[in-house]
GROMACS .gro file of C-alpha atoms in nm:
model
  251
    1UNK     CA    1   9.538  11.614  10.993
    2UNK     CA    2   9.740  11.292  11.017
    3UNK     CA    3  10.114  11.357  11.025
    4UNK     CA    4  10.338  11.188  10.764
    5UNK     CA    5  10.518  11.003  11.044
    6UNK     CA    6  10.194  10.861  11.184
    7UNK     CA    7  10.081  10.771  10.832
    8UNK     CA    8  10.401  10.577  10.760
    9UNK     CA    9  10.380  10.417  11.105
   10UNK     CA   10  10.022  10.301  11.043
   11UNK     CA   11  10.103  10.176  10.693
   12UNK     CA   12  10.394   9.974  10.829
   13UNK     CA   13  10.191   9.824  11.113
   14UNK     CA   14   9.897   9.736  10.887
   15UNK     CA   15  10.082   9.605  10.584
   16UNK     CA   16  10.390   9.431  10.724
   17UNK     CA   17  10.499   9.210  11.012
   18UNK     CA   18  10.744   9.474  11.135
   19UNK     CA   19  10.673   9.500  11.512
   20UNK     CA   20  10.558   9.860  11.509
   21UNK     CA   21  10.351   9.949  11.820
   22UNK     CA   22   9.980   9.970  11.750
   23UNK     CA   23   9.810  10.310  11.788
   24UNK     CA   24   9.643  10.374  12.121
   25UNK     CA   25   9.325  10.506  11.961
   26UNK     CA   26   9.120  10.347  11.685
   27UNK     CA   27   9.224  10.483  11.344
   28UNK     CA   28   8.979  10.708  11.165
   29UNK     CA   29   8.904  10.720  10.794
   30UNK     CA   30   9.137  11.019  10.772
   31UNK     CA   31   9.411  10.808  10.930
   32UNK     CA   32   9.334  10.528  10.688
   33UNK     CA   33   9.360  10.757  10.388
   34UNK     CA   34   9.691  10.899  10.507
   35UNK     CA   35   9.829  10.549  10.575
   36UNK     CA   36   9.730  10.426  10.230
   37UNK     CA   37   9.892  10.732  10.072
   38UNK     CA   38  10.214  10.621  10.245
   39UNK     CA   39  10.184  10.262  10.119
   40UNK     CA   40  10.427  10.312   9.826
   41UNK     CA   41  10.694  10.409  10.080
   42UNK     CA   42  10.643  10.068  10.242
   43UNK     CA   43  10.660   9.917   9.893
   44UNK     CA   44  10.993  10.087   9.824
   45UNK     CA   45  11.135   9.951  10.150
   46UNK     CA   46  11.002   9.602  10.080
   47UNK     CA   47  11.138   9.614   9.726
   48UNK     CA   48  11.480   9.714   9.859
   49UNK     CA   49  11.477   9.424  10.105
   50UNK     CA   50  11.382   9.171   9.837
   51UNK     CA   51  11.641   9.309   9.593
   52UNK     CA   52  11.910   9.281   9.861
   53UNK     CA   53  11.802   8.926   9.941
   54UNK     CA   54  11.805   8.839   9.570
   55UNK     CA   55  12.159   8.973   9.544
   56UNK     CA   56  12.271   8.768   9.843
   57UNK     CA   57  12.099   8.451   9.725
   58UNK     CA   58  12.249   8.492   9.378
   59UNK     CA   59  12.590   8.441   9.538
   60UNK     CA   60  12.489   8.088   9.641
   61UNK     CA   61  12.454   7.775   9.427
   62UNK     CA   62  12.075   7.782   9.446
   63UNK     CA   63  11.890   7.758   9.112
   64UNK     CA   64  11.746   8.095   9.015
   65UNK     CA   65  11.393   7.955   9.002
   66UNK     CA   66  11.428   7.847   9.366
   67UNK     CA   67  11.550   8.199   9.447
   68UNK     CA   68  11.240   8.340   9.278
   69UNK     CA   69  11.015   8.111   9.481
   70UNK     CA   70  11.197   8.206   9.800
   71UNK     CA   71  11.149   8.575   9.725
   72UNK     CA   72  10.773   8.527   9.672
   73UNK     CA   73  10.758   8.330   9.997
   74UNK     CA   74  10.952   8.594  10.190
   75UNK     CA   75  10.736   8.872  10.046
   76UNK     CA   76  10.424   8.686  10.156
   77UNK     CA   77  10.568   8.627  10.503
   78UNK     CA   78  10.665   8.993  10.545
   79UNK     CA   79  10.313   9.104  10.448
   80UNK     CA   80  10.125   8.827  10.635
   81UNK     CA   81  10.011   8.686  10.301
   82UNK     CA   82   9.721   8.933  10.308
   83UNK     CA   83   9.765   9.049   9.947
   84UNK     CA   84   9.765   8.693   9.812
   85UNK     CA   85   9.458   8.622  10.025
   86UNK     CA   86   9.290   8.931   9.880
   87UNK     CA   87   9.376   8.817   9.529
   88UNK     CA   88   9.221   8.475   9.589
   89UNK     CA   89   8.904   8.618   9.746
   90UNK     CA   90   8.865   8.872   9.466
   91UNK     CA   91   8.908   8.603   9.199
   92UNK     CA   92   8.642   8.386   9.366
   93UNK     CA   93   8.408   8.685   9.387
   94UNK     CA   94   8.456   8.770   9.020
   95UNK     CA   95   8.409   8.408   8.920
   96UNK     CA   96   8.078   8.347   9.095
   97UNK     CA   97   7.729   8.394   8.954
   98UNK     CA   98   7.464   8.620   9.099
   99UNK     CA   99   7.419   8.985   9.203
  100UNK     CA  100   7.683   9.195   9.378
  101UNK     CA  101   7.556   9.081   9.719
  102UNK     CA  102   7.631   8.719   9.628
  103UNK     CA  103   7.984   8.810   9.514
  104UNK     CA  104   8.041   9.000   9.839
  105UNK     CA  105   7.928   8.696  10.037
  106UNK     CA  106   8.168   8.470   9.848
  107UNK     CA  107   8.456   8.708   9.922
  108UNK     CA  108   8.373   8.714  10.293
  109UNK     CA  109   8.357   8.335  10.329
  110UNK     CA  110   8.732   8.309  10.359
  111UNK     CA  111   8.778   7.967  10.198
  112UNK     CA  112   8.962   7.953   9.866
  113UNK     CA  113   8.755   7.831   9.572
  114UNK     CA  114   8.866   7.705   9.230
  115UNK     CA  115   8.898   8.051   9.075
  116UNK     CA  116   9.100   8.175   9.370
  117UNK     CA  117   9.328   7.872   9.374
  118UNK     CA  118   9.397   7.892   9.001
  119UNK     CA  119   9.466   8.265   9.020
  120UNK     CA  120   9.703   8.219   9.314
  121UNK     CA  121   9.902   7.953   9.130
  122UNK     CA  122   9.927   8.172   8.821
  123UNK     CA  123  10.028   8.485   9.015
  124UNK     CA  124  10.290   8.303   9.221
  125UNK     CA  125  10.430   8.134   8.908
  126UNK     CA  126  10.460   8.464   8.720
  127UNK     CA  127  10.618   8.645   9.014
  128UNK     CA  128  10.859   8.363   9.099
  129UNK     CA  129  10.981   8.322   8.741
  130UNK     CA  130  10.997   8.700   8.702
  131UNK     CA  131  11.205   8.747   9.017
  132UNK     CA  132  11.425   8.456   8.907
  133UNK     CA  133  11.487   8.604   8.563
  134UNK     CA  134  11.573   8.949   8.701
  135UNK     CA  135  11.804   8.786   8.955
  136UNK     CA  136  11.971   8.584   8.679
  137UNK     CA  137  12.043   8.908   8.489
  138UNK     CA  138  12.142   9.105   8.799
  139UNK     CA  139  11.863   9.359   8.753
  140UNK     CA  140  11.821   9.445   9.120
  141UNK     CA  141  11.667   9.788   9.065
  142UNK     CA  142  11.400   9.647   8.835
  143UNK     CA  143  11.315   9.377   9.090
  144UNK     CA  144  11.259   9.630   9.366
  145UNK     CA  145  11.073   9.859   9.128
  146UNK     CA  146  10.817   9.590   9.043
  147UNK     CA  147  10.740   9.544   9.413
  148UNK     CA  148  10.701   9.920   9.465
  149UNK     CA  149  10.467   9.960   9.167
  150UNK     CA  150  10.234   9.709   9.329
  151UNK     CA  151  10.189   9.948   9.620
  152UNK     CA  152  10.129  10.245   9.389
  153UNK     CA  153   9.851  10.033   9.240
  154UNK     CA  154   9.685  10.014   9.582
  155UNK     CA  155   9.673  10.393   9.604
  156UNK     CA  156   9.525  10.415   9.254
  157UNK     CA  157   9.260  10.154   9.334
  158UNK     CA  158   9.151  10.352   9.641
  159UNK     CA  159   9.092  10.666   9.431
  160UNK     CA  160   8.814  10.901   9.526
  161UNK     CA  161   8.581  10.800   9.243
  162UNK     CA  162   8.538  10.451   9.393
  163UNK     CA  163   8.362  10.360   9.716
  164UNK     CA  164   8.371  10.071   9.967
  165UNK     CA  165   8.091   9.816   9.948
  166UNK     CA  166   8.080   9.782  10.327
  167UNK     CA  167   8.077  10.024  10.617
  168UNK     CA  168   8.307   9.794  10.814
  169UNK     CA  169   8.658   9.660  10.773
  170UNK     CA  170   8.978   9.786  10.618
  171UNK     CA  171   8.812   9.886  10.293
  172UNK     CA  172   8.580  10.125  10.472
  173UNK     CA  173   8.884  10.306  10.613
  174UNK     CA  174   9.070  10.356  10.286
  175UNK     CA  175   8.860  10.308   9.970
  176UNK     CA  176   8.772  10.642   9.812
  177UNK     CA  177   9.026  10.842  10.014
  178UNK     CA  178   9.295  10.898   9.752
  179UNK     CA  179   9.277  11.215   9.545
  180UNK     CA  180   9.595  11.418   9.496
  181UNK     CA  181   9.808  11.134   9.633
  182UNK     CA  182   9.693  10.899   9.357
  183UNK     CA  183   9.794  11.150   9.089
  184UNK     CA  184  10.128  11.227   9.254
  185UNK     CA  185  10.227  10.863   9.299
  186UNK     CA  186  10.129  10.771   8.941
  187UNK     CA  187  10.335  11.060   8.803
  188UNK     CA  188  10.628  10.972   9.030
  189UNK     CA  189  10.612  10.605   8.932
  190UNK     CA  190  10.609  10.680   8.560
  191UNK     CA  191  10.897  10.927   8.597
  192UNK     CA  192  11.099  10.681   8.808
  193UNK     CA  193  11.053  10.420   8.538
  194UNK     CA  194  11.299  10.612   8.320
  195UNK     CA  195  11.594  10.513   8.540
  196UNK     CA  196  11.537  10.138   8.561
  197UNK     CA  197  11.669  10.080   8.208
  198UNK     CA  198  11.921  10.347   8.110
  199UNK     CA  199  11.980  10.188   7.768
  200UNK     CA  200  11.610  10.229   7.683
  201UNK     CA  201  11.476  10.498   7.920
  202UNK     CA  202  11.137  10.501   7.749
  203UNK     CA  203  11.058  10.138   7.842
  204UNK     CA  204  11.005  10.191   8.214
  205UNK     CA  205  10.754  10.477   8.180
  206UNK     CA  206  10.560  10.292   7.908
  207UNK     CA  207  10.547   9.969   8.109
  208UNK     CA  208  10.440  10.157   8.422
  209UNK     CA  209  10.170  10.353   8.240
  210UNK     CA  210  10.028  10.034   8.087
  211UNK     CA  211  10.032   9.848   8.420
  212UNK     CA  212   9.859  10.131   8.604
  213UNK     CA  213   9.601  10.160   8.324
  214UNK     CA  214   9.526   9.790   8.375
  215UNK     CA  215   9.491   9.850   8.749
  216UNK     CA  216   9.259  10.145   8.684
  217UNK     CA  217   9.035   9.930   8.465
  218UNK     CA  218   9.049   9.640   8.711
  219UNK     CA  219   8.936   9.863   8.997
  220UNK     CA  220   8.650  10.003   8.792
  221UNK     CA  221   8.538   9.654   8.690
  222UNK     CA  222   8.547   9.525   9.048
  223UNK     CA  223   8.350   9.828   9.166
  224UNK     CA  224   8.076   9.749   8.912
  225UNK     CA  225   8.074   9.376   8.988
  226UNK     CA  226   8.079   9.406   9.367
  227UNK     CA  227   7.889   9.731   9.409
  228UNK     CA  228   8.206   9.885   9.555
  229UNK     CA  229   8.550   9.773   9.668
  230UNK     CA  230   8.705   9.615   9.976
  231UNK     CA  231   9.048   9.555  10.124
  232UNK     CA  232   9.062   9.231   9.923
  233UNK     CA  233   9.050   9.422   9.596
  234UNK     CA  234   9.343   9.636   9.710
  235UNK     CA  235   9.544   9.320   9.774
  236UNK     CA  236   9.446   9.187   9.433
  237UNK     CA  237   9.560   9.512   9.269
  238UNK     CA  238   9.898   9.487   9.440
  239UNK     CA  239   9.959   9.130   9.322
  240UNK     CA  240   9.831   9.196   8.969
  241UNK     CA  241  10.043   9.509   8.929
  242UNK     CA  242  10.357   9.337   9.058
  243UNK     CA  243  10.309   9.042   8.822
  244UNK     CA  244  10.223   9.268   8.526
  245UNK     CA  245  10.529   9.487   8.588
  246UNK     CA  246  10.756   9.183   8.597
  247UNK     CA  247  10.599   9.056   8.276
  248UNK     CA  248  10.651   9.393   8.107
  249UNK     CA  249  11.012   9.424   8.220
  250UNK     CA  250  11.096   9.082   8.080
  251UNK     CA  251  10.891   9.096   7.760
   0.00000   0.00000   0.00000
């Protein structure tokens, strides 16, 4: 059994640029499942960092839209841009014609096509304006919460009912490994939503439930289209959930 400390260590080394020493032995699928189950912890830490940066930047004369763009840029830098890359590859795969094998090939090519480029622009625009608006209103907790929910979405997308479409790569280590952890993180996320808006405590849970329902449906659709999932689809889920949470909080 993978210890919680090793799981958090692996999640941090895989999903951020924090200089955590790499494990001496190759991680197993059990390690991968444990690391993915710890991903929301990384999301909470990242959300806290971005909220703190937003607070600091709000004390400058920078326009709030520029602050929002800076926060998206910093988030991408701290995560190696891998989630945005996964979003672009997934969009290109969904946008192509042909059987699942053709879609998988498109996702593996690495270059960004028209669907991927358009999706990236839209996602970055939504997140930047969302971060800017929350910064403008001083809603630091909501800003961090949106980032954390993105990582809960990754756990939900790797649920046990879905399988990887390849025997190699990151997806093979983590897709289909989340059972109890997916349920626990969804329940915790919905419950935590009650504290992000004390004037209307029902809003957070409703927004979170809707966002995670969208992620659930997105994962199921990708699994049908691609014949399984990959690490790219996890990245896409993270970016979609973050953007959708920001949209819901500001609607």
